[in-house]
Amino acid sequence: MTARLVVLVSGSGTNLQALIDACADPAYGASIVAVGADRDAILGLERADRAGIPTFVAKVGDFTSRDRWDEALADKVAAFEPDLVVSAGFMKLLGPAFLARFGGRTINTHPALSPSFPGIHGPADALEYGVKVTGCTLFVVDEGVDTGVIVAQTAVPVEDDDTVEVLHERIKVAERSMLVDTVGRMAREGFAVEGRRVRFGA
Ligand code: GRF
């Protein structure tokens, strides 16, 4: 059985592209049934269009409250009946209505080694702190900021003359292969969350 993925994006969508490329191989075990965004006119949506994948947009500003937006986003995602929701550079926190429906099967990628440097400035915060090793984390989304149960992590070295951009690009290379490898395993083998641990296999 091929796992149905809905991918959520906010920006350039290089993680999405890595998943689109991986899904082209039937042996990968997953296919992207829709791509959603919280804004229009982003490269991520263009990548989906180019691949012939249906897209939808839910902008916070178009709703009377954050909760209404969260419900609408959950409805739009639900219409595609996903097995797994992948937040890949989606720059909004998913709320209670969304997690009530998709909690436990929504994953997010973060450009730092959790629990260090949560939030939207992971690479800058790592550089500022002076760590020699940072990386990326794939986790099951919960109500916190980058606090969910960890599915996979990859370490990335910090070089002496790194800028935030250079470091983030190095992390993103690791992030894409972590995402592709791990989503493939989740799709093919299944997974279970036990306390703070994720176990692969049905
Ligand atoms: C990734 O580093 C993701 O972890 C972060 O934003 C970046 C998104 O990149 N939150 P892209 O849109 O997949 O190229």
Short mmCIF file of C-alpha atoms and ligand atoms in Angstrom, two decimals:
data_model
loop_
_atom_site.label_atom_id
_atom_site.label_comp_id
_atom_site.label_asym_id
_atom_site.label_seq_id
_atom_site.Cartn_x
_atom_site.Cartn_y
_atom_site.Cartn_z
CA MET A 1 0.00 0.00 0.00
CA THR A 2 1.25 3.48 -0.84
CA ALA A 3 1.05 5.99 2.00
CA ARG A 4 -0.78 9.21 1.18
CA LEU A 5 1.17 12.35 2.13
CA VAL A 6 -0.06 15.91 2.44
CA VAL A 7 2.92 18.30 2.59
CA LEU A 8 2.64 21.80 4.11
CA VAL A 9 5.05 24.53 2.97
CA SER A 10 5.67 28.27 3.39
CA GLY A 11 8.72 28.98 1.28
CA SER A 12 11.19 27.66 -1.24
CA GLY A 13 10.06 24.06 -0.84
CA THR A 14 13.39 22.29 -1.32
CA ASN A 15 12.33 19.68 1.24
CA LEU A 16 9.08 19.25 -0.69
CA GLN A 17 11.07 18.84 -3.92
CA ALA A 18 13.19 16.11 -2.33
CA LEU A 19 9.98 14.27 -1.39
CA ILE A 20 8.47 14.80 -4.87
CA ASP A 21 11.63 13.29 -6.41
CA ALA A 22 11.63 10.35 -3.98
CA CYS A 23 7.94 9.62 -4.59
CA ALA A 24 8.61 9.24 -8.32
CA ASP A 25 9.95 5.76 -7.49
CA PRO A 26 7.02 3.42 -6.74
CA ALA A 27 9.29 1.44 -4.40
CA TYR A 28 9.51 4.49 -2.13
CA GLY A 29 6.10 3.62 -0.71
CA ALA A 30 4.52 7.07 -0.53
CA SER A 31 2.86 9.55 -2.81
CA ILE A 32 2.09 13.24 -2.29
CA VAL A 33 -1.66 13.72 -2.71
CA ALA A 34 -1.68 17.47 -2.01
CA VAL A 35 0.51 20.41 -1.01
CA GLY A 36 -0.87 23.12 1.28
CA ALA A 37 0.51 26.55 2.13
CA ASP A 38 -0.26 29.51 4.40
CA ARG A 39 0.58 32.04 1.65
CA ASP A 40 0.38 32.32 -2.15
CA ALA A 41 3.03 32.85 -4.76
CA ILE A 42 5.76 30.78 -3.18
CA LEU A 43 8.20 28.50 -4.92
CA GLY A 44 6.89 25.55 -2.91
CA LEU A 45 3.46 25.83 -4.58
CA GLU A 46 5.10 26.24 -7.97
CA ARG A 47 7.04 23.01 -7.43
CA ALA A 48 3.78 21.20 -6.65
CA ASP A 49 2.09 22.65 -9.76
CA ARG A 50 5.00 21.58 -11.90
CA ALA A 51 4.68 18.04 -10.54
CA GLY A 52 0.91 18.03 -11.16
CA ILE A 53 0.08 17.81 -7.44
CA PRO A 54 -3.12 19.55 -6.23
CA THR A 55 -2.51 22.57 -3.97
CA PHE A 56 -4.49 24.63 -1.49
CA VAL A 57 -3.82 27.82 0.48
CA ALA A 58 -5.17 28.82 3.89
CA LYS A 59 -4.00 32.27 5.02
CA VAL A 60 -4.38 33.21 8.67
CA GLY A 61 -5.47 36.74 7.65
CA ASP A 62 -8.47 35.40 5.74
CA PHE A 63 -10.05 34.05 8.94
CA THR A 64 -11.62 35.78 11.93
CA SER A 65 -9.30 34.01 14.37
CA ARG A 66 -6.31 31.71 14.53
CA ASP A 67 -8.61 28.89 15.70
CA ARG A 68 -10.89 29.31 12.66
CA TRP A 69 -7.82 29.18 10.42
CA ASP A 70 -6.61 26.05 12.17
CA GLU A 71 -10.00 24.36 11.67
CA ALA A 72 -10.12 25.36 8.01
CA LEU A 73 -6.60 24.08 7.44
CA ALA A 74 -7.55 20.77 9.06
CA ASP A 75 -10.63 20.53 6.78
CA LYS A 76 -8.56 21.19 3.67
CA VAL A 77 -6.00 18.58 4.68
CA ALA A 78 -8.71 16.06 5.63
CA ALA A 79 -10.24 16.31 2.15
CA PHE A 80 -7.15 14.52 0.83
CA GLU A 81 -7.34 11.70 3.40
CA PRO A 82 -3.64 11.61 4.27
CA ASP A 83 -1.90 8.84 6.18
CA LEU A 84 0.86 11.28 7.10
CA VAL A 85 1.05 15.09 7.12
CA VAL A 86 4.54 16.49 6.55
CA SER A 87 5.21 20.04 7.65
CA ALA A 88 8.30 20.90 5.59
CA GLY A 89 9.28 24.50 6.16
CA PHE A 90 5.71 25.40 7.15
CA MET A 91 6.17 28.50 9.28
CA LYS A 92 2.98 28.30 11.39
CA LEU A 93 2.21 26.42 14.55
CA LEU A 94 -0.55 23.85 14.09
CA GLY A 95 -3.31 24.35 16.63
CA PRO A 96 -5.64 22.18 18.74
CA ALA A 97 -8.24 21.46 16.04
CA PHE A 98 -5.57 20.36 13.60
CA LEU A 99 -3.80 18.19 16.16
CA ALA A 100 -7.08 16.63 17.34
CA ARG A 101 -7.44 15.20 13.85
CA PHE A 102 -3.87 14.68 12.71
CA GLY A 103 -1.85 14.45 15.94
CA GLY A 104 0.46 11.43 16.00
CA ARG A 105 0.71 11.43 12.21
CA THR A 106 1.97 14.96 11.55
CA ILE A 107 5.72 15.40 11.41
CA ASN A 108 7.87 18.50 11.13
CA THR A 109 11.48 19.15 10.26
CA HIS A 110 13.51 21.60 12.34
CA PRO A 111 16.97 22.94 11.43
CA ALA A 112 18.63 22.28 14.82
CA LEU A 113 19.31 19.33 17.11
CA SER A 114 16.38 19.31 19.52
CA PRO A 115 16.01 20.05 22.34
CA SER A 116 18.55 22.80 21.53
CA PHE A 117 17.51 25.96 19.69
CA PRO A 118 13.74 25.60 19.15
CA GLY A 119 11.85 28.23 17.17
CA ILE A 120 12.34 29.87 13.83
CA HIS A 121 15.97 30.95 14.25
CA GLY A 122 17.60 27.53 14.81
CA PRO A 123 20.70 28.08 12.62
CA ALA A 124 21.26 31.68 13.86
CA ASP A 125 20.82 30.65 17.51
CA ALA A 126 23.29 27.75 17.12
CA LEU A 127 25.86 30.07 15.52
CA GLU A 128 25.32 32.72 18.18
CA TYR A 129 25.76 30.18 20.99
CA GLY A 130 28.98 28.90 19.43
CA VAL A 131 28.19 25.20 19.24
CA LYS A 132 30.54 23.14 17.05
CA VAL A 133 27.85 20.66 16.03
CA THR A 134 24.24 21.36 15.15
CA GLY A 135 21.92 19.60 12.74
CA CYS A 136 18.32 18.80 12.04
CA THR A 137 15.47 17.00 13.76
CA LEU A 138 12.36 15.30 12.45
CA PHE A 139 9.66 15.08 15.10
CA VAL A 140 6.01 14.26 15.65
CA VAL A 141 4.23 17.60 16.04
CA ASP A 142 2.67 18.35 19.43
CA GLU A 143 1.30 21.58 20.89
CA GLY A 144 4.76 22.93 21.79
CA VAL A 145 7.38 24.68 19.69
CA ASP A 146 9.64 21.94 18.30
CA THR A 147 9.06 19.79 21.40
CA GLY A 148 7.51 16.69 19.83
CA VAL A 149 8.77 13.12 20.00
CA ILE A 150 11.92 12.78 17.90
CA VAL A 151 11.79 10.48 14.86
CA ALA A 152 15.25 11.18 13.39
CA GLN A 153 18.22 13.51 13.78
CA THR A 154 21.34 14.24 11.74
CA ALA A 155 24.39 16.09 13.06
CA VAL A 156 26.02 18.82 10.96
CA PRO A 157 29.35 20.53 11.80
CA VAL A 158 29.58 24.28 12.33
CA GLU A 159 32.61 25.71 10.52
CA ASP A 160 34.63 28.65 11.87
CA ASP A 161 33.69 31.10 9.15
CA ASP A 162 30.02 30.10 8.78
CA THR A 163 27.37 32.73 8.25
CA VAL A 164 23.75 31.94 9.13
CA GLU A 165 22.98 31.39 5.44
CA VAL A 166 25.94 29.09 4.79
CA LEU A 167 25.20 27.06 7.93
CA HIS A 168 21.48 26.83 7.14
CA GLU A 169 22.23 25.61 3.60
CA ARG A 170 24.55 22.90 4.99
CA ILE A 171 21.83 21.86 7.44
CA LYS A 172 19.23 21.80 4.66
CA VAL A 173 21.27 19.28 2.66
CA ALA A 174 21.22 16.96 5.69
CA GLU A 175 17.58 17.81 6.38
CA ARG A 176 16.43 16.72 2.92
CA SER A 177 18.07 13.33 3.10
CA MET A 178 16.88 12.80 6.69
CA LEU A 179 13.34 13.65 5.58
CA VAL A 180 13.37 11.43 2.50
CA ASP A 181 14.92 8.45 4.32
CA THR A 182 12.66 8.71 7.33
CA VAL A 183 9.35 9.41 5.59
CA GLY A 184 10.07 6.42 3.33
CA ARG A 185 10.62 4.18 6.35
CA MET A 186 7.49 5.48 8.07
CA ALA A 187 5.50 4.80 4.91
CA ARG A 188 6.88 1.33 4.21
CA GLU A 189 7.33 -0.02 7.72
CA GLY A 190 4.79 1.90 9.79
CA PHE A 191 5.72 3.38 13.15
CA ALA A 192 4.53 3.64 16.72
CA VAL A 193 5.06 6.35 19.32
CA GLU A 194 5.85 4.94 22.77
CA GLY A 195 6.41 7.66 25.34
CA ARG A 196 9.25 9.84 24.01
CA ARG A 197 10.35 7.18 21.51
CA VAL A 198 9.39 6.27 17.99
CA ARG A 199 9.67 2.65 16.91
CA PHE A 200 9.54 1.67 13.25
CA GLY A 201 7.52 -1.37 12.23
CA ALA A 202 3.82 -2.17 12.36
C1 GRF B 1 14.05 24.22 6.50
O1 GRF B 1 15.35 24.38 7.02
C2 GRF B 1 13.05 24.01 7.61
O2 GRF B 1 13.48 23.19 8.63
C3 GRF B 1 12.92 25.43 8.09
O3 GRF B 1 12.82 26.17 6.91
C4 GRF B 1 13.52 25.51 5.88
C5 GRF B 1 12.57 25.25 4.75
O4 GRF B 1 13.22 25.06 3.56
N1 GRF B 1 11.84 25.58 9.02
P1 GRF B 1 12.44 24.66 2.23
O5 GRF B 1 11.24 25.56 2.08
O6 GRF B 1 12.07 23.21 2.32
O7 GRF B 1 13.46 24.91 1.15
#
